[in-house]
GROMACS .gro file of C-alpha atoms in nm:
model
  220
    1MET     CA    1 -14.796  17.202  -7.512
    2ARG     CA    2 -14.783  17.351  -7.859
    3ALA     CA    3 -14.730  17.724  -7.869
    4ALA     CA    4 -14.992  17.953  -8.015
    5ALA     CA    5 -14.969  17.994  -8.390
    6SER     CA    6 -14.889  18.362  -8.348
    7SER     CA    7 -14.560  18.274  -8.176
    8ARG     CA    8 -14.455  18.062  -8.469
    9LEU     CA    9 -14.504  18.306  -8.753
   10VAL     CA   10 -14.212  18.342  -8.989
   11SER     CA   11 -14.132  18.627  -9.221
   12VAL     CA   12 -14.320  18.674  -9.545
   13ALA     CA   13 -13.986  18.649  -9.723
   14VAL     CA   14 -13.917  18.303  -9.581
   15LEU     CA   15 -14.268  18.179  -9.652
   16GLY     CA   16 -14.233  18.303 -10.007
   17LEU     CA   17 -13.945  18.064 -10.058
   18LEU     CA   18 -14.171  17.778  -9.959
   19VAL     CA   19 -14.467  17.842 -10.186
   20GLY     CA   20 -14.511  17.560 -10.433
   21SER     CA   21 -14.236  17.353 -10.276
   22ALA     CA   22 -14.364  17.017 -10.392
   23SER     CA   23 -14.028  16.850 -10.334
   24ALA     CA   24 -14.009  16.944  -9.966
   25HIS     CA   25 -13.905  16.661  -9.733
   26THR     CA   26 -13.863  16.741  -9.361
   27ILE     CA   27 -13.671  16.957  -9.112
   28VAL     CA   28 -13.661  17.012  -8.737
   29THR     CA   29 -13.860  17.332  -8.697
   30ASN     CA   30 -13.911  17.365  -8.321
   31VAL     CA   31 -13.780  17.255  -7.983
   32GLU     CA   32 -13.997  17.184  -7.677
   33ILE     CA   33 -13.849  17.204  -7.325
   34GLY     CA   34 -14.041  17.181  -6.999
   35GLY     CA   35 -14.369  17.142  -7.186
   36THR     CA   36 -14.327  17.471  -7.373
   37GLU     CA   37 -14.268  17.478  -7.745
   38LEU     CA   38 -14.019  17.747  -7.839
   39PRO     CA   39 -14.057  17.976  -8.142
   40THR     CA   40 -13.971  17.836  -8.484
   41GLY     CA   41 -13.597  17.810  -8.536
   42GLN     CA   42 -13.494  17.899  -8.180
   43CYS     CA   43 -13.176  17.715  -8.073
   44ILE     CA   44 -13.162  17.535  -8.411
   45ARG     CA   45 -12.860  17.587  -8.634
   46THR     CA   46 -12.964  17.782  -8.944
   47TRP     CA   47 -13.119  17.554  -9.206
   48TRP     CA   48 -12.920  17.513  -9.525
   49PRO     CA   49 -13.045  17.684  -9.846
   50ASN     CA   50 -13.233  17.372  -9.960
   51LEU     CA   51 -13.427  17.378  -9.632
   52SER     CA   52 -13.578  17.033  -9.604
   53SER     CA   53 -13.397  16.841  -9.879
   54PRO     CA   54 -13.210  16.530  -9.764
   55VAL     CA   55 -12.840  16.451  -9.745
   56GLN     CA   56 -12.750  16.142  -9.949
   57ASP     CA   57 -12.371  16.177  -9.974
   58LEU     CA   58 -12.255  15.996  -9.662
   59THR     CA   59 -11.906  16.146  -9.691
   60SER     CA   60 -12.032  16.505  -9.684
   61THR     CA   61 -11.998  16.726  -9.376
   62ASP     CA   62 -12.359  16.829  -9.449
   63LEU     CA   63 -12.449  16.498  -9.282
   64ARG     CA   64 -12.368  16.657  -8.946
   65CYS     CA   65 -12.616  16.941  -8.927
   66ARG     CA   66 -12.756  17.016  -9.274
   67THR     CA   67 -12.691  17.383  -9.209
   68SER     CA   68 -12.583  17.701  -9.385
   69ASP     CA   69 -12.397  17.805  -9.066
   70PRO     CA   70 -12.134  17.533  -9.006
   71THR     CA   71 -11.982  17.715  -8.707
   72GLY     CA   72 -12.314  17.786  -8.535
   73ALA     CA   73 -12.198  18.138  -8.460
   74SER     CA   74 -12.548  18.281  -8.496
   75THR     CA   75 -12.724  18.016  -8.284
   76LYS     CA   76 -12.814  18.076  -7.920
   77ALA     CA   77 -12.844  17.779  -7.684
   78CYS     CA   78 -13.154  17.651  -7.505
   79SER     CA   79 -13.123  17.540  -7.142
   80VAL     CA   80 -13.237  17.194  -7.031
   81ALA     CA   81 -13.166  16.994  -6.715
   82ALA     CA   82 -12.993  16.657  -6.727
   83GLY     CA   83 -13.254  16.386  -6.675
   84ASP     CA   84 -13.535  16.592  -6.826
   85GLU     CA   85 -13.740  16.507  -7.130
   86MET     CA   86 -13.736  16.733  -7.432
   87SER     CA   87 -13.889  16.714  -7.777
   88VAL     CA   88 -13.822  16.828  -8.130
   89TYR     CA   89 -14.079  16.876  -8.405
   90TYR     CA   90 -14.030  16.764  -8.764
   91HIS     CA   91 -14.226  16.932  -9.046
   92ARG     CA   92 -14.191  16.956  -9.423
   93ASN     CA   93 -14.124  17.328  -9.396
   94VAL     CA   94 -14.129  17.609  -9.143
   95HIS     CA   95 -14.497  17.690  -9.193
   96PRO     CA   96 -14.678  17.581  -8.873
   97GLY     CA   97 -14.953  17.408  -9.071
   98SER     CA   98 -14.724  17.189  -9.279
   99ASP     CA   99 -14.731  16.812  -9.247
  100VAL     CA  100 -14.445  16.600  -9.115
  101ILE     CA  101 -14.296  16.391  -9.393
  102SER     CA  102 -14.430  16.186  -9.682
  103ALA     CA  103 -14.586  15.860  -9.564
  104SER     CA  104 -14.368  15.680  -9.818
  105HIS     CA  105 -14.050  15.796  -9.640
  106ILE     CA  106 -14.029  15.507  -9.395
  107GLY     CA  107 -13.728  15.450  -9.172
  108PRO     CA  108 -13.562  15.495  -8.832
  109VAL     CA  109 -13.492  15.799  -8.618
  110ALA     CA  110 -13.205  15.871  -8.379
  111VAL     CA  111 -13.069  16.146  -8.155
  112TYR     CA  112 -12.697  16.214  -8.103
  113LEU     CA  113 -12.514  16.442  -7.859
  114ALA     CA  114 -12.165  16.596  -7.888
  115PRO     CA  115 -11.969  16.863  -7.699
  116LEU     CA  116 -12.038  17.201  -7.855
  117SER     CA  117 -11.667  17.283  -7.842
  118SER     CA  118 -11.601  17.001  -8.091
  119ASN     CA  119 -11.835  17.156  -8.349
  120GLY     CA  120 -11.922  16.797  -8.435
  121GLU     CA  121 -11.576  16.716  -8.571
  122GLY     CA  122 -11.413  16.381  -8.493
  123SER     CA  123 -11.543  16.078  -8.301
  124VAL     CA  124 -11.761  16.285  -8.070
  125TRP     CA  125 -12.121  16.190  -8.148
  126VAL     CA  126 -12.290  15.972  -7.883
  127LYS     CA  127 -12.630  15.822  -7.957
  128ILE     CA  128 -12.877  15.887  -7.673
  129TYR     CA  129 -13.196  15.770  -7.845
  130GLU     CA  130 -13.300  15.552  -8.137
  131ASP     CA  131 -13.615  15.394  -8.274
  132GLY     CA  132 -13.651  15.173  -8.579
  133PHE     CA  133 -13.900  14.911  -8.692
  134CYS     CA  134 -14.154  14.763  -8.450
  135SER     CA  135 -14.228  14.413  -8.579
  136SER     CA  136 -14.527  14.360  -8.348
  137LYS     CA  137 -14.701  14.665  -8.494
  138MET     CA  138 -14.536  14.651  -8.837
  139GLU     CA  139 -14.452  15.017  -8.796
  140TRP     CA  140 -14.147  15.232  -8.864
  141ALA     CA  141 -14.031  15.515  -8.640
  142THR     CA  142 -14.114  15.772  -8.909
  143GLU     CA  143 -14.472  15.641  -8.917
  144LYS     CA  144 -14.492  15.698  -8.540
  145LEU     CA  145 -14.353  16.046  -8.600
  146ILE     CA  146 -14.634  16.123  -8.844
  147LYS     CA  147 -14.895  15.998  -8.595
  148ALA     CA  148 -14.740  16.225  -8.328
  149ASN     CA  149 -14.769  16.529  -8.557
  150GLY     CA  150 -14.392  16.543  -8.593
  151LYS     CA  151 -14.311  16.531  -8.222
  152LEU     CA  152 -14.009  16.323  -8.118
  153THR     CA  153 -13.951  16.299  -7.741
  154PHE     CA  154 -13.640  16.170  -7.563
  155THR     CA  155 -13.454  16.211  -7.232
  156ILE     CA  156 -13.126  16.390  -7.166
  157PRO     CA  157 -12.896  16.146  -6.977
  158SER     CA  158 -12.941  16.210  -6.605
  159GLU     CA  159 -12.574  16.179  -6.500
  160LEU     CA  160 -12.436  16.394  -6.781
  161GLN     CA  161 -12.211  16.674  -6.661
  162ALA     CA  162 -12.326  17.030  -6.712
  163GLY     CA  163 -12.200  17.213  -7.017
  164ASN     CA  164 -12.268  17.320  -7.372
  165TYR     CA  165 -12.367  17.055  -7.621
  166LEU     CA  166 -12.472  17.000  -7.980
  167LEU     CA  167 -12.785  16.784  -8.016
  168ARG     CA  168 -12.841  16.612  -8.351
  169PRO     CA  169 -13.178  16.448  -8.419
  170GLU     CA  170 -13.206  16.265  -8.750
  171ALA     CA  171 -13.468  16.081  -8.951
  172ILE     CA  172 -13.363  15.838  -9.224
  173ALA     CA  173 -13.592  15.757  -9.519
  174LEU     CA  174 -13.528  15.417  -9.675
  175HIS     CA  175 -13.786  15.417  -9.955
  176GLY     CA  176 -13.511  15.469 -10.215
  177ALA     CA  177 -13.245  15.257 -10.048
  178ALA     CA  178 -13.250  14.968 -10.295
  179SER     CA  179 -12.919  15.097 -10.432
  180PRO     CA  180 -12.617  15.262 -10.264
  181GLY     CA  181 -12.674  15.631 -10.200
  182GLY     CA  182 -13.050  15.597 -10.206
  183ALA     CA  183 -13.111  15.644  -9.833
  184GLN     CA  184 -13.215  15.998  -9.740
  185PHE     CA  185 -13.086  16.158  -9.418
  186PHE     CA  186 -13.264  16.445  -9.244
  187PRO     CA  187 -13.041  16.574  -8.959
  188ASN     CA  188 -13.047  16.911  -8.787
  189CYS     CA  189 -12.845  17.047  -8.495
  190ILE     CA  190 -12.962  17.220  -8.178
  191HIS     CA  191 -12.746  17.413  -7.931
  192LEU     CA  192 -12.810  17.310  -7.569
  193THR     CA  193 -12.682  17.425  -7.232
  194ILE     CA  194 -12.733  17.123  -7.008
  195THR     CA  195 -12.759  17.199  -6.636
  196GLY     CA  196 -12.740  16.981  -6.326
  197LYS     CA  197 -12.492  16.816  -6.091
  198GLY     CA  198 -12.399  16.516  -6.304
  199GLN     CA  199 -12.033  16.420  -6.317
  200THR     CA  200 -12.026  16.193  -6.621
  201ALA     CA  201 -11.859  16.319  -6.937
  202LEU     CA  202 -11.970  16.195  -7.276
  203PRO     CA  203 -11.773  15.884  -7.378
  204GLN     CA  204 -11.595  15.861  -7.710
  205GLY     CA  205 -11.852  15.849  -7.985
  206VAL     CA  206 -11.861  15.806  -8.360
  207ALA     CA  207 -11.765  16.038  -8.642
  208ILE     CA  208 -12.025  16.202  -8.865
  209PRO     CA  209 -11.956  16.169  -9.151
  210GLY     CA  210 -11.791  15.832  -9.105
  211THR     CA  211 -12.021  15.616  -8.899
  212TYR     CA  212 -12.260  15.547  -9.188
  213LYS     CA  213 -12.156  15.364  -9.505
  214ALA     CA  214 -12.367  15.338  -9.819
  215ASN     CA  215 -12.361  14.956  -9.804
  216ASP     CA  216 -12.439  14.923  -9.432
  217PRO     CA  217 -12.722  14.679  -9.350
  218GLY     CA  218 -13.027  14.891  -9.285
  219ILE     CA  219 -12.896  15.170  -9.510
  220LEU     CA  220 -12.899  14.952  -9.823
   0.00000   0.00000   0.00000
């Protein structure tokens, strides 16, 4: 369930940065585990100075976590059991009343997982969830996200071995993707301690940056 608004208040200083932010796009603001939404920013790697602006340079390391803290030294982990559902919330800014993303920003969503010890470097990112275009409903994943008030729910793999991980949800807006570099990426990273008795290690994954190219079908 959504936490009370009082538990999601942010400092006046932070809110001041957001006043009049007409160009805001979207960020992951909150994590929900076990049906409880955690306070704004908890377990999420510090947002970069541009807050909710997208990454469009697919060679930039900003494509990993869109953060001002690339080592994650200041981020504490949330605990979740392998096999459990969890959710993240997307909003245009950290104010609890903000909307999700512009309706024009249509595109897919995905969730990746990597060992925390890798800090996201190398071919370590394994996709555990994705959603794109539903032809029967003529609906993009971002449109579903708006209908769900920004809530994206997925399951942690049940056989995954316990340990510390980096979770990377992303939304991709394709409204400007008629030319290379026009797609807008909205990733953020969450620190997780995954518990359980699973024995399966993450397989080799993909590199971010690296896995996406500006001319890839679906990106252009």
